[in-house]
CSV table of C-alpha atoms and ligand atoms in Angstrom, one decimal:
chain,number,residue,atom,x,y,z
A,1,MET,CA,176.7,100.3,193.0
A,2,ALA,CA,176.3,100.7,196.8
A,3,LEU,CA,172.5,102.8,197.7
A,4,LYS,CA,172.8,105.7,199.6
A,5,LYS,CA,172.1,104.1,203.3
A,6,LEU,CA,169.1,105.1,205.0
A,7,ILE,CA,169.4,105.9,208.4
A,8,ALA,CA,166.0,105.8,210.2
A,9,GLY,CA,164.8,106.5,214.0
A,10,ASN,CA,162.0,104.8,215.8
A,11,TRP,CA,161.2,107.1,218.8
A,12,LYS,CA,158.6,104.5,219.5
A,13,MET,CA,156.4,106.1,222.7
A,14,ASN,CA,159.1,108.2,223.9
A,15,GLY,CA,158.8,111.8,225.0
A,16,THR,CA,156.4,114.9,225.2
A,17,THR,CA,156.0,117.9,222.1
A,18,GLN,CA,158.7,119.9,223.5
A,19,SER,CA,161.4,117.0,223.8
A,20,ALA,CA,160.4,115.6,220.1
A,21,MET,CA,161.2,119.0,218.8
A,22,SER,CA,163.9,119.4,220.7
A,23,LEU,CA,165.5,116.2,219.4
A,24,ALA,CA,164.4,117.1,215.4
A,25,GLN,CA,166.6,120.2,216.1
A,26,ASP,CA,169.5,119.0,217.5
A,27,ILE,CA,169.6,116.5,214.9
A,28,GLY,CA,169.2,118.9,212.3
A,29,ASP,CA,172.3,121.0,213.9
A,30,ALA,CA,173.9,118.0,213.6
A,31,LEU,CA,173.4,117.6,210.1
A,32,ALA,CA,174.1,121.4,209.2
A,33,GLY,CA,177.6,120.9,211.1
A,34,SER,CA,178.6,117.6,208.8
A,35,PRO,CA,176.8,118.2,205.6
A,36,ALA,CA,179.0,115.5,203.8
A,37,LEU,CA,177.1,112.9,205.8
A,38,GLY,CA,173.9,114.0,203.6
A,39,ASP,CA,175.9,112.8,200.2
A,40,ARG,CA,176.1,109.4,202.0
A,41,CYS,CA,173.3,109.0,203.8
A,42,ASP,CA,169.2,110.0,204.3
A,43,PHE,CA,167.8,110.5,207.2
A,44,LEU,CA,164.3,109.6,208.6
A,45,VAL,CA,162.8,110.2,212.0
A,46,CYS,CA,159.2,108.6,213.2
A,47,PRO,CA,157.8,110.6,216.2
A,48,PRO,CA,154.9,109.2,218.0
A,49,ALA,CA,152.1,110.2,216.0
A,50,VAL,CA,150.8,113.0,218.4
A,51,HIS,CA,154.2,114.5,217.6
A,52,ILE,CA,154.6,114.7,213.8
A,53,PRO,CA,153.3,117.9,213.3
A,54,ALA,CA,155.4,119.7,215.5
A,55,VAL,CA,158.5,117.5,214.2
A,56,ARG,CA,157.8,118.2,210.9
A,57,GLN,CA,157.3,122.3,211.5
A,58,ALA,CA,160.6,122.4,213.4
A,59,VAL,CA,162.7,120.2,210.8
A,60,THR,CA,161.1,122.5,207.7
A,61,LYS,CA,161.5,125.4,209.6
A,62,GLN,CA,165.5,124.9,209.9
A,63,GLY,CA,165.6,123.1,206.9
A,64,ALA,CA,167.2,120.4,207.8
A,65,PRO,CA,167.8,117.2,205.5
A,66,LEU,CA,165.5,115.0,207.5
A,67,ALA,CA,162.4,113.1,206.3
A,68,VAL,CA,159.3,112.5,209.2
A,69,GLY,CA,157.4,109.0,209.2
A,70,GLY,CA,154.4,107.6,211.1
A,71,GLN,CA,155.5,104.4,213.1
A,72,ASP,CA,152.3,102.7,212.1
A,73,CYS,CA,148.9,103.4,209.8
A,74,ALA,CA,145.6,101.7,209.4
A,75,ALA,CA,144.7,99.6,206.6
A,76,PHE,CA,141.7,101.9,205.8
A,77,GLU,CA,140.9,105.6,204.6
A,78,LYS,CA,138.7,106.9,207.1
A,79,GLY,CA,136.1,105.8,209.3
A,80,ALA,CA,134.9,103.9,212.7
A,81,TYR,CA,138.4,102.6,213.7
A,82,THR,CA,138.8,104.1,216.9
A,83,GLY,CA,142.5,104.8,217.6
A,84,ASP,CA,143.5,104.3,214.1
A,85,ILE,CA,145.9,106.7,211.9
A,86,ALA,CA,145.1,106.6,208.6
A,87,ALA,CA,147.8,107.0,206.0
A,88,PRO,CA,146.3,110.3,204.7
A,89,MET,CA,146.6,111.4,207.6
A,90,LEU,CA,150.4,110.8,207.9
A,91,LYS,CA,150.7,112.4,204.6
A,92,ASP,CA,148.8,115.5,205.7
A,93,ALA,CA,151.0,115.9,208.9
A,94,GLY,CA,154.0,116.2,206.2
A,95,CYS,CA,155.4,112.6,206.6
A,96,ASP,CA,156.7,110.8,203.6
A,97,TYR,CA,157.5,107.2,205.1
A,98,VAL,CA,155.5,104.7,207.3
A,99,ILE,CA,157.2,102.1,209.7
A,100,LEU,CA,154.9,98.5,209.0
A,101,GLY,CA,154.9,95.5,210.6
A,102,HIS,CA,157.5,96.2,213.6
A,103,SER,CA,157.8,93.2,215.8
A,104,GLU,CA,156.4,95.3,218.7
A,105,ARG,CA,153.2,95.5,216.3
A,106,ARG,CA,153.2,91.7,215.2
A,107,THR,CA,153.9,90.8,219.1
A,108,ILE,CA,152.1,93.1,221.3
A,109,HIS,CA,149.0,93.9,218.7
A,110,GLY,CA,149.0,90.7,216.9
A,111,GLU,CA,149.1,91.7,213.5
A,112,THR,CA,149.8,89.6,211.2
A,113,SER,CA,151.5,89.6,207.3
A,114,ALA,CA,148.1,90.2,205.7
A,115,LEU,CA,147.7,93.0,207.8
A,116,VAL,CA,150.7,94.3,207.2
A,117,GLN,CA,150.1,94.0,203.4
A,118,ALA,CA,146.8,95.4,203.7
A,119,LYS,CA,148.3,98.9,205.3
A,120,ALA,CA,151.0,98.5,203.0
A,121,LYS,CA,148.6,98.9,199.8
A,122,HIS,CA,147.3,101.4,201.7
A,123,ALA,CA,150.5,103.6,202.2
A,124,HIS,CA,151.4,103.1,198.7
A,125,ASP,CA,148.5,104.3,197.3
A,126,TRP,CA,148.6,107.4,199.4
A,127,GLY,CA,152.1,108.1,198.2
A,128,LEU,CA,153.9,107.2,201.7
A,129,VAL,CA,157.1,104.9,201.4
A,130,THR,CA,156.9,102.0,203.9
A,131,ILE,CA,159.5,100.5,205.7
A,132,ILE,CA,158.4,96.8,206.1
A,133,CYS,CA,159.8,94.9,209.3
A,134,VAL,CA,160.8,91.3,209.3
A,135,GLY,CA,162.5,89.3,211.9
A,136,GLU,CA,162.7,85.9,213.7
A,137,GLN,CA,162.0,85.5,217.6
A,138,GLU,CA,165.2,84.0,219.0
A,139,SER,CA,163.1,80.6,219.4
A,140,GLU,CA,162.8,80.1,215.8
A,141,ARG,CA,166.6,81.4,215.3
A,142,ASP,CA,167.6,78.5,217.8
A,143,ALA,CA,164.8,76.0,215.8
A,144,GLY,CA,167.1,76.7,212.6
A,145,GLU,CA,164.0,78.9,211.4
A,146,ALA,CA,165.2,82.2,211.0
A,147,PHE,CA,165.2,81.9,207.3
A,148,ASN,CA,162.0,80.2,206.6
A,149,VAL,CA,160.3,82.9,208.9
A,150,VAL,CA,162.0,85.6,207.0
A,151,ALA,CA,160.6,84.2,203.7
A,152,GLY,CA,157.0,83.7,204.7
A,153,GLN,CA,156.8,87.5,206.2
A,154,LEU,CA,158.5,89.0,203.3
A,155,ALA,CA,156.2,86.6,200.8
A,156,GLY,CA,153.2,87.7,203.1
A,157,SER,CA,154.0,91.3,203.8
A,158,LEU,CA,155.0,92.6,200.6
A,159,PRO,CA,151.7,94.3,198.3
A,160,ALA,CA,151.2,93.9,194.7
A,161,GLY,CA,153.0,97.1,193.6
A,162,ALA,CA,155.9,97.2,195.8
A,163,ASP,CA,159.1,98.6,194.3
A,164,ALA,CA,162.4,100.2,195.5
A,165,SER,CA,160.5,103.4,194.9
A,166,ASN,CA,158.0,102.8,197.7
A,167,THR,CA,159.6,100.2,200.1
A,168,VAL,CA,162.2,99.7,202.5
A,169,ILE,CA,162.7,96.0,204.1
A,170,ALA,CA,164.1,96.2,207.4
A,171,TYR,CA,165.4,92.9,209.0
A,172,GLU,CA,165.1,93.3,212.9
A,173,PRO,CA,166.0,89.7,214.6
A,174,VAL,CA,163.4,90.3,217.2
A,175,TRP,CA,166.1,89.5,220.1
A,176,ALA,CA,168.3,91.9,219.2
A,177,ILE,CA,165.6,95.0,219.6
A,178,GLY,CA,166.3,97.0,223.2
A,179,THR,CA,168.4,94.3,224.0
A,180,GLY,CA,171.9,95.8,223.8
A,181,LYS,CA,172.6,92.2,222.0
A,182,SER,CA,172.9,92.7,218.0
A,183,ALA,CA,173.3,90.0,215.8
A,184,THR,CA,176.8,88.6,214.8
A,185,PRO,CA,178.2,90.3,211.1
A,186,GLN,CA,178.0,86.9,209.8
A,187,ASP,CA,174.4,86.4,210.6
A,188,VAL,CA,173.3,89.9,209.5
A,189,GLU,CA,175.3,89.1,206.1
A,190,ALA,CA,173.5,85.9,205.1
A,191,MET,CA,170.4,87.0,206.3
A,192,HIS,CA,170.4,90.1,203.9
A,193,ARG,CA,171.9,88.0,201.1
A,194,PHE,CA,168.8,85.7,201.4
A,195,ILE,CA,166.5,88.7,201.8
A,196,TRP,CA,168.1,90.3,198.4
A,197,GLU,CA,168.2,87.0,196.8
A,198,LYS,CA,164.1,86.8,197.6
A,199,LEU,CA,163.2,90.0,196.6
A,200,GLN,CA,165.3,89.3,193.3
A,201,GLU,CA,162.8,86.4,192.8
A,202,LYS,CA,159.7,88.9,193.4
A,203,LEU,CA,160.7,92.1,192.2
A,204,GLU,CA,161.7,93.4,188.7
A,205,ASP,CA,164.0,96.0,190.0
A,206,PHE,CA,165.3,94.1,192.6
A,207,GLY,CA,169.2,94.6,193.6
A,208,LYS,CA,167.7,98.5,194.4
A,209,MET,CA,165.3,97.9,196.9
A,210,ARG,CA,167.1,99.2,200.5
A,211,ILE,CA,167.6,96.7,203.1
A,212,LEU,CA,168.1,97.9,206.7
A,213,TYR,CA,169.3,96.3,209.5
A,214,GLY,CA,167.6,96.7,213.3
A,215,GLY,CA,168.4,95.7,216.3
A,216,SER,CA,170.7,97.4,219.2
A,217,VAL,CA,172.7,99.3,216.6
A,218,LYS,CA,174.7,101.7,218.3
A,219,PRO,CA,177.8,104.4,217.2
A,220,ASP,CA,180.1,101.8,218.7
A,221,ASN,CA,178.9,98.4,216.4
A,222,ALA,CA,177.6,100.6,213.3
A,223,ALA,CA,180.6,100.5,211.2
A,224,ALA,CA,180.7,96.5,211.5
A,225,LEU,CA,177.1,96.1,210.8
A,226,LEU,CA,176.3,98.7,208.3
A,227,THR,CA,179.0,98.5,206.1
A,228,ILE,CA,178.2,94.7,205.2
A,229,GLU,CA,177.0,93.8,201.7
A,230,ASN,CA,173.4,94.4,201.2
A,231,VAL,CA,173.0,96.2,204.5
A,232,ASP,CA,171.9,99.7,203.0
A,233,GLY,CA,170.8,101.1,206.4
A,234,ALA,CA,169.8,101.2,209.8
A,235,LEU,CA,166.3,101.5,211.5
A,236,ILE,CA,167.2,102.5,214.9
A,237,GLY,CA,165.3,102.7,218.6
A,238,GLY,CA,167.3,102.9,221.7
A,239,ALA,CA,170.0,105.0,220.1
A,240,SER,CA,168.0,107.0,218.0
A,241,LEU,CA,166.3,109.2,221.1
A,242,LYS,CA,170.1,110.9,221.6
A,243,ALA,CA,171.3,113.2,218.5
A,244,GLY,CA,174.5,112.3,219.0
A,245,ASP,CA,174.3,108.4,219.1
A,246,PHE,CA,171.8,108.9,215.9
A,247,ILE,CA,174.4,111.1,213.8
A,248,GLY,CA,177.1,109.0,215.7
A,249,ILE,CA,175.9,105.9,213.7
A,250,ALA,CA,175.9,107.8,210.5
A,251,LYS,CA,179.3,109.2,211.0
A,252,ALA,CA,180.7,105.5,211.8
A,253,VAL,CA,179.5,104.2,208.4
B,1,PEP,C1,163.5,98.9,216.8
B,1,PEP,O1,162.6,99.1,218.1
B,1,PEP,O2,163.4,99.0,215.4
B,1,PEP,C2,165.2,98.8,217.3
B,1,PEP,C3,165.9,98.4,216.3
B,1,PEP,O3,165.1,99.2,218.4
B,1,PEP,P1,166.8,99.1,219.1
B,1,PEP,O4,167.8,99.5,218.3
B,1,PEP,O5,166.6,100.1,220.3
B,1,PEP,O6,166.9,97.9,219.4
């Protein structure tokens, strides 16, 4: 049976408190205007950390069926970790999800799968659902290493105790993120099948963990990408910054 799709927006480092609240409200209005969408999809937005409380407040006030998540968390509960944000802090601010191991964190901040795994363990301990990102660089795909890279990231990033209730996988080929160049439906189908098989080997409740696709998803390519078998939703960067595009992606599905 097909899983309910998760349509998740990663707002990255964009906006002000006011614009974040307006965007959340616009998404909430669009969801209220198309109630049937909520039967087929779950919706999530991940604002910059400082905007989470305002977005949470706006969503709660509106009663919108829109979850809120963080874009990263620390592997520790508290202490001398300047600049970091702990999982309990996200929880306290009203988050239900956290993105971990996004390629921008793996590349720019040098995060390893071992660190992602430690963060995920911590996030699970605090009741957050983790969206664990995996995906190959373009050079790795060109070298025929895409499947090996993703297998390694999956094996290294999922903590003990990860299951369909606390973990979502996001397959994001790095060369497709923010480039306007999405992977082909054939490549997406092959990789999602591969990830599904790897999860099947690793987890007891295999077939039920959601596997999102991310990488230049827009309303006009969403139907082709998100109706592929084993694609259980999307992690959306650029197009999540406009309510019309974000909701347009769900409508296309
Ligand atoms: C992302 O950053 O996770 C992403 C998929 O970005 P974009 O949709 O802009 O490619």
